[in-house]
Amino acid sequence: MKLWQGRFEKPISADADAFNESLSFDRKLWQVDIEASVAHATMLKTCGIVPAEDADKILGGLEAIKADIASGALAVEGAEDIHSFVEGELVKRIGDAGKKLHTARSRNDQVATDMRLYVRKSADGAIALLKGLVETLVSRAKEGARYVMPGFTHLRKAQPINCAQYFNAYSEMFLRDMDRFAACRKRLNVMPLGSAALAGTSYPIDRGITQRLLGFDEISENSLDAVSDRDFVAEYLFCASLALAHLSRLCEDTILYTSDEFGYWNIPDEYSTGSSIMPQKKNPDLPELVRGKTGRVYGHLVGILTTIKGLPLAYNKDLQEDKEAFFDAEETLFSCLSIYTALMKKITLNVSAMFEAAGGGFSTATDVADYLAKRGVPFRDAHAATGKLVRYCLENGKALTDLTLEEFRAVNTAFEEDVLSAVTTRSSAEGRNSVGGSSHRAAMRGISAVRRRLKRF
Ligand code: ARG
């Protein structure tokens, strides 16, 4: 049954129908579609637009359809889209009263409303999953606070850092993602219902009633904009893309840190994979897949931006393309966050390997320069003197900790006996006690700061 057959002499051809349909994917909207229809029918009844007797039949019919879809008794199939399906089923069940449901409404404001309800719930879901991930990172940080690991720039050892600071860095990123999803949710919580096809309606509707029933913060102010606005889908896809960008960085670290070359973390067998030909391999397929899927979600973001950019006001069927992109991005985001939270709970830290690595690569050189600067040598000269020491070490196969006082003093006489004990791997990390820094105290403050902000969600 088509909702619009009256004007046509012939039915739509099978291939055109198959190309045009969206039920195969927008069936996911069945719950929100019924929820919005219940609110609309309640409003029509309250405003006296549809007689109470008919409205009650509509409401009863919608509840029954909802229960039957939920139980599996009613299969969602055989219609152009979810809106046609629910309305067609209603008319099948209650007859002519069902034909009054679409009074003062169009599929254009209906689908825009459905999508907002669906994306709103999905933003809440994303926030909850991100929260679980940050909680996991906080517990890893608490464990890591006792240990020191290498900090990198340009993927070269730079300075020793407290291990908690490392995990806190990712918590900061994911907290921003949670904020972004919350802001996206707030901005999208505006109700298009009542905008009808594009220009509003001549029926004496009360949009306040549907707004309250559906939990929207506001009512849209312009019907042309309301039916054709999919900014919220693009915004959700951006939030998802950036959250996955952060997760993908963590994947990259995981792949490096669990390699034989680094050996800082272990992934347990249950979260690893093997090779069909090389018996010795233990591969990080899960982080690689998450990193790979990130690109797919970026694709959906670029897709929706491109779909929107050339549309004349108001609704155009191009907008139907928002759904597959959104559903796939949502599913991808949720599965990536879930698997990574499980994985981060299971990794184990090789604390001695991390500590040993933290002292290599002259990673305390900045502290040697700082030692001199704190004794009055201008920092630039201290930097140059320490650079000379590093070169001396490289030429003689030594580490900075192997040097004698005489060797130190050969490049600058401001070095005293205490330099031999002042500059160690641990003291290097511990010395940076500035807010947000790498000392144990600063990292513990970082954990508290993360937990404080987590409480807002
Ligand atoms: N399936 C359509 C969509 O997703 C529903 C709205 C159809 N409106 C129309 N005027 N054809 O956008």
XYZ file of C-alpha atoms and ligand atoms in Angstrom:
469
model
C 0.000 0.000 0.000
C 1.365 3.389 -1.012
C 0.436 6.441 1.041
C 0.282 8.529 -2.136
C -1.272 6.365 -4.899
C -4.354 8.548 -5.560
C -2.738 10.869 -8.080
C -1.255 8.082 -10.172
C -2.824 6.041 -12.913
C -0.310 3.201 -12.718
C 1.536 1.668 -9.780
C 5.265 2.240 -9.361
C 7.416 -0.297 -11.225
C 9.135 -2.961 -9.162
C 12.674 -1.708 -9.840
C 11.783 1.902 -9.029
C 10.063 0.740 -5.852
C 13.089 -1.307 -4.788
C 15.418 1.623 -5.430
C 13.189 4.096 -3.587
C 12.432 2.018 -0.498
C 14.055 2.629 2.864
C 12.254 0.099 5.077
C 15.184 -2.321 4.795
C 17.202 0.092 6.947
C 14.790 2.615 8.510
C 12.939 -0.241 10.234
C 15.393 0.526 13.047
C 13.232 3.596 13.704
C 10.112 1.573 14.517
C 10.075 2.363 18.222
C 10.661 6.099 17.902
C 8.226 6.267 14.981
C 5.454 4.770 17.105
C 6.441 6.930 20.085
C 6.134 10.069 17.954
C 2.819 8.883 16.480
C 1.416 8.251 19.958
C 2.360 11.812 20.948
C 0.879 13.212 17.731
C -2.400 11.288 18.141
C -2.665 12.387 21.779
C -2.237 15.997 20.685
C -4.835 15.621 17.880
C -7.275 14.281 20.451
C -6.570 16.957 23.085
C -6.943 19.732 20.518
C -10.189 18.243 19.178
C -8.744 17.803 15.697
C -9.586 14.101 15.661
C -12.648 12.856 17.597
C -11.690 11.230 20.911
C -13.252 7.925 19.881
C -11.054 7.676 16.757
C -7.974 8.912 18.591
C -8.423 6.245 21.252
C -8.641 3.579 18.551
C -5.442 4.959 17.028
C -3.651 4.934 20.370
C -4.792 1.391 21.151
C -3.773 0.241 17.672
C -0.323 1.809 17.957
C 0.289 0.164 21.339
C -0.744 -3.213 19.922
C 1.541 -2.801 16.890
C 4.402 -1.861 19.211
C 3.856 -4.965 21.354
C 3.628 -7.216 18.287
C 6.817 -5.888 16.707
C 8.618 -6.212 20.044
C 7.493 -9.822 20.491
C 8.312 -10.726 16.910
C 4.664 -11.519 16.114
C 4.622 -8.760 13.489
C 7.380 -8.709 10.847
C 8.407 -5.240 9.659
C 8.288 -5.711 5.879
C 6.344 -4.999 2.717
C 6.148 -1.195 2.764
C 8.051 1.772 1.328
C 9.380 2.962 4.674
C 8.767 2.594 8.403
C 6.203 5.417 8.413
C 4.123 3.780 5.657
C 4.475 0.434 7.390
C 3.129 1.587 10.756
C 0.292 3.595 9.216
C -0.653 0.785 6.819
C -0.687 -1.737 9.646
C -2.807 0.606 11.759
C -5.409 0.989 9.005
C -5.398 -2.795 8.519
C -6.169 -3.236 12.198
C -8.599 -0.399 13.056
C -9.950 0.668 9.668
C -10.909 4.252 8.785
C -9.953 5.781 12.153
C -6.349 4.853 11.341
C -6.494 7.065 8.258
C -6.847 10.111 10.528
C -3.410 9.681 12.167
C -1.633 11.610 9.418
C -3.807 14.734 9.898
C -1.618 17.857 10.334
C 1.540 15.835 9.735
C 3.822 14.911 6.860
C 6.447 12.208 6.567
C 8.900 15.097 6.343
C 8.397 16.351 9.888
C 7.779 12.781 11.021
C 11.135 11.423 9.807
C 12.996 14.484 11.100
C 11.397 13.917 14.518
C 12.114 10.180 14.483
C 15.756 10.745 13.625
C 16.202 13.283 16.419
C 14.685 10.888 18.934
C 16.929 8.095 17.686
C 20.140 10.146 17.584
C 19.354 11.568 21.036
C 19.280 8.069 22.491
C 22.405 7.150 20.599
C 24.294 10.161 21.994
C 23.354 8.950 25.480
C 24.612 5.491 24.544
C 27.916 6.870 23.269
C 28.406 8.881 26.465
C 27.743 5.791 28.607
C 30.258 3.703 26.641
C 32.882 6.452 26.776
C 32.301 6.701 30.506
C 33.006 2.977 30.889
C 36.210 3.382 28.899
C 37.412 6.341 30.987
C 36.633 4.461 34.204
C 38.805 1.631 32.923
C 41.598 4.067 32.057
C 41.341 5.564 35.548
C 41.866 2.161 37.128
C 44.851 1.519 34.828
C 46.207 4.937 35.814
C 45.861 4.137 39.520
C 47.832 0.952 38.986
C 50.380 2.724 36.769
C 51.004 5.578 39.211
C 53.749 3.541 40.897
C 55.731 3.142 37.698
C 57.796 5.157 35.252
C 57.748 4.685 31.485
C 59.298 6.454 28.499
C 57.521 9.486 27.103
C 57.946 10.018 23.365
C 58.029 12.835 20.873
C 58.465 12.006 17.177
C 58.307 8.381 18.390
C 61.795 8.906 19.864
C 62.352 8.577 23.606
C 62.035 12.069 25.044
C 61.625 12.137 28.836
C 60.612 9.627 31.513
C 56.985 10.007 32.617
C 54.742 8.565 35.272
C 52.666 5.773 33.788
C 49.437 7.241 35.217
C 50.051 10.418 33.252
C 50.024 8.329 30.090
C 46.582 6.833 30.783
C 45.264 10.194 32.005
C 46.124 11.719 28.631
C 43.607 9.415 26.931
C 41.028 10.056 29.653
C 41.300 13.774 28.868
C 40.589 13.102 25.184
C 37.602 10.862 25.893
C 36.187 13.311 28.448
C 36.195 15.968 25.742
C 34.378 13.490 23.485
C 31.750 12.986 26.183
C 31.324 16.764 26.442
C 30.958 16.963 22.683
C 28.259 14.270 22.558
C 26.429 16.019 25.414
C 26.521 19.339 23.532
C 25.361 17.601 20.340
C 22.479 16.028 22.293
C 21.479 19.400 23.714
C 21.511 21.106 20.326
C 19.497 18.363 18.623
C 16.810 18.241 21.275
C 14.508 20.581 19.333
C 11.219 19.233 17.967
C 10.411 19.478 14.232
C 6.973 17.802 14.596
C 4.249 20.246 13.599
C 6.245 21.605 10.655
C 4.278 19.268 8.352
C 5.576 19.020 4.762
C 7.476 22.327 4.795
C 5.230 25.235 5.673
C 3.473 24.329 8.918
C -0.222 23.500 9.143
C -3.635 25.182 9.173
C -4.989 22.851 11.898
C -5.113 24.290 15.425
C -2.317 22.049 16.730
C -0.588 22.529 20.088
C 3.090 21.768 19.611
C 3.706 22.188 23.346
C 1.812 18.942 23.985
C 3.937 16.819 21.638
C 7.087 18.592 22.837
C 6.413 17.613 26.447
C 5.371 14.069 25.598
C 8.525 13.472 23.554
C 10.884 15.186 25.999
C 12.162 17.897 23.641
C 13.710 21.008 25.224
C 12.421 23.313 22.505
C 10.163 23.574 19.451
C 11.681 24.386 16.059
C 11.153 28.013 15.025
C 11.090 27.599 11.250
C 9.272 24.791 9.471
C 11.344 25.020 6.255
C 14.531 24.566 8.239
C 13.071 21.975 10.605
C 12.123 19.441 7.913
C 15.410 19.733 6.041
C 17.927 20.128 8.869
C 20.265 17.169 9.361
C 23.035 19.178 11.059
C 22.570 16.977 14.081
C 23.452 13.854 12.097
C 26.600 15.521 10.775
C 27.447 16.703 14.276
C 26.965 13.233 15.758
C 29.168 11.794 13.001
C 31.844 14.368 13.801
C 31.679 13.492 17.505
C 31.964 9.811 16.587
C 34.833 10.503 14.181
C 36.856 12.423 16.746
C 36.211 9.877 19.504
C 37.397 7.181 17.107
C 40.425 9.298 16.160
C 41.379 9.270 19.841
C 40.676 5.565 20.144
C 42.717 4.934 17.008
C 45.708 6.686 18.596
C 45.368 4.379 21.583
C 45.261 1.459 19.115
C 48.480 2.641 17.537
C 50.160 2.825 20.957
C 48.790 -0.622 21.808
C 50.193 -2.116 18.604
C 53.616 -0.571 19.266
C 53.740 -1.221 23.006
C 52.770 -4.888 22.673
C 55.358 -5.562 19.950
C 58.531 -7.519 20.757
C 60.503 -4.375 19.959
C 58.807 -2.362 22.735
C 57.454 -5.050 25.061
C 55.758 -2.591 27.471
C 52.327 -4.257 27.514
C 50.940 -7.737 26.913
C 47.605 -8.454 25.265
C 46.186 -11.674 26.721
C 45.599 -14.622 24.395
C 41.821 -14.178 24.531
C 42.145 -10.806 22.793
C 44.854 -11.791 20.285
C 44.893 -13.648 16.987
C 47.337 -15.944 15.211
C 48.649 -16.473 11.706
C 47.549 -19.201 9.303
C 51.121 -19.752 8.125
C 53.522 -18.436 10.788
C 53.019 -20.569 13.896
C 54.834 -18.158 16.217
C 52.682 -15.086 15.518
C 50.509 -13.329 18.092
C 48.842 -10.495 16.244
C 47.047 -7.351 17.461
C 44.079 -7.692 15.083
C 41.593 -5.965 17.400
C 43.456 -2.638 17.699
C 44.198 -2.797 13.978
C 40.513 -3.290 13.171
C 39.447 -0.406 15.390
C 42.075 1.785 13.724
C 40.765 0.658 10.327
C 37.096 1.173 11.145
C 37.855 4.767 12.136
C 38.362 5.605 8.470
C 34.991 4.160 7.612
C 33.231 6.494 10.058
C 35.152 9.497 8.675
C 33.731 8.428 5.303
C 30.185 8.678 6.656
C 30.891 12.178 8.000
C 32.174 13.373 4.637
C 29.228 11.605 2.987
C 26.540 13.439 4.962
C 28.306 16.805 4.588
C 28.353 16.257 0.841
C 24.705 15.147 0.791
C 23.604 18.308 2.572
C 25.660 20.882 0.768
C 23.704 21.350 -2.453
C 20.135 20.881 -1.258
C 17.598 23.546 -2.151
C 15.085 24.340 0.610
C 13.240 22.455 1.974
C 12.977 18.601 2.157
C 14.625 16.533 -0.583
C 14.788 12.786 -0.802
C 18.595 12.957 -0.671
C 18.091 13.284 3.070
C 17.085 9.638 3.260
C 20.817 8.973 2.829
C 21.436 10.131 6.409
C 20.216 6.822 7.811
C 22.542 4.123 6.537
C 25.498 6.387 7.280
C 24.274 7.095 10.772
C 23.315 3.515 11.649
C 26.605 2.123 10.422
C 28.611 4.794 12.250
C 26.684 4.188 15.460
C 27.189 0.447 15.295
C 30.875 0.863 14.475
C 31.453 3.372 17.271
C 29.644 1.259 19.848
C 31.388 -1.982 18.941
C 34.828 -0.296 18.899
C 34.272 1.340 22.307
C 32.979 -1.907 23.816
C 35.798 -4.105 22.592
C 38.456 -1.574 23.554
C 37.117 -1.169 27.061
C 37.308 -4.951 27.447
C 40.818 -4.976 25.992
C 42.113 -2.163 28.216
C 40.858 -4.062 31.255
C 42.898 -7.077 30.201
C 46.279 -5.733 29.110
C 49.129 -6.278 31.554
C 51.999 -3.850 32.106
C 55.631 -5.012 31.907
C 56.784 -2.492 34.456
C 60.476 -3.431 34.466
C 60.702 -3.253 30.654
C 59.036 0.156 30.710
C 61.352 1.413 33.462
C 64.466 0.176 31.716
C 63.353 1.735 28.442
C 62.558 4.999 30.214
C 66.210 5.459 31.145
C 67.566 4.814 27.651
C 68.118 7.180 24.758
C 69.624 9.921 26.994
C 66.097 10.649 28.201
C 67.420 12.544 31.245
C 69.427 15.023 29.147
C 66.904 17.809 29.782
C 67.371 17.262 33.513
C 71.166 17.599 33.133
C 70.623 20.896 31.298
C 68.135 21.986 33.969
C 70.716 21.075 36.659
C 73.120 23.591 35.156
C 70.440 26.229 34.525
C 69.325 26.027 38.146
C 72.953 26.827 39.098
C 72.975 30.023 37.078
C 74.139 28.806 33.643
C 71.854 30.371 30.982
C 69.558 27.617 29.690
C 70.807 27.916 26.099
C 74.429 27.368 27.271
C 73.321 24.544 29.551
C 71.559 22.939 26.547
C 74.727 23.193 24.436
C 76.959 21.782 27.219
C 74.590 18.826 27.714
C 74.486 18.269 23.971
C 78.286 17.987 24.063
C 78.036 15.424 26.872
C 75.560 13.382 24.806
C 77.933 13.501 21.834
C 80.811 12.426 24.134
C 78.706 9.513 25.391
C 77.776 8.459 21.848
C 81.439 8.521 20.768
C 82.524 6.501 23.814
C 79.629 4.090 24.083
C 78.461 5.434 27.458
C 75.189 6.475 29.076
C 74.850 9.779 30.982
C 74.690 7.773 34.220
C 78.128 6.219 33.460
C 79.914 9.581 33.460
C 82.374 10.567 36.186
C 82.405 14.000 37.789
C 85.600 14.800 35.837
C 83.859 14.007 32.558
C 80.931 16.277 33.542
C 83.251 19.085 34.602
C 85.193 18.829 31.352
C 82.262 20.481 29.573
C 81.137 22.825 32.386
C 82.644 23.542 35.794
C 79.229 24.299 37.318
C 78.751 20.512 37.705
C 79.272 19.385 41.323
C 79.457 16.001 43.048
C 75.647 15.813 43.475
C 75.057 15.590 39.692
C 75.939 11.905 39.941
C 72.876 11.187 42.067
C 70.644 14.115 41.066
C 69.774 12.914 37.590
C 68.076 9.495 37.559
C 65.216 8.052 35.555
C 62.807 8.283 38.457
C 63.910 11.722 39.653
C 63.540 12.985 36.112
C 59.829 12.063 36.011
C 59.373 13.098 39.644
C 60.937 16.517 39.084
C 58.161 17.687 36.754
C 55.609 18.509 39.378
C 53.987 21.349 37.473
C 50.200 21.069 37.097
C 49.542 18.359 34.505
C 53.165 17.166 34.683
C 54.841 13.775 34.958
C 55.510 13.489 38.708
C 53.615 10.986 40.813
C 51.825 13.808 42.639
C 50.884 15.589 39.442
C 49.616 12.330 37.914
C 47.523 11.629 41.035
C 46.070 15.135 40.751
C 45.358 14.268 37.105
C 43.418 11.171 38.180
C 41.324 13.249 40.612
C 40.637 15.805 37.895
C 39.380 13.068 35.556
C 37.176 11.517 38.240
C 35.697 14.883 39.194
C 34.612 15.525 35.610
C 33.341 11.964 35.169
C 30.831 12.623 37.938
C 29.037 15.142 35.731
C 27.841 12.287 33.513
N 12.104 7.668 3.872
C 12.054 9.093 3.830
C 13.338 9.675 4.445
O 14.036 8.946 5.051
C 10.868 9.573 4.593
C 10.364 10.895 4.159
C 9.710 10.796 2.846
N 9.188 12.066 2.443
C 8.899 12.307 1.165
N 8.465 13.495 0.909
N 9.122 11.441 0.247
O 13.647 10.821 4.319
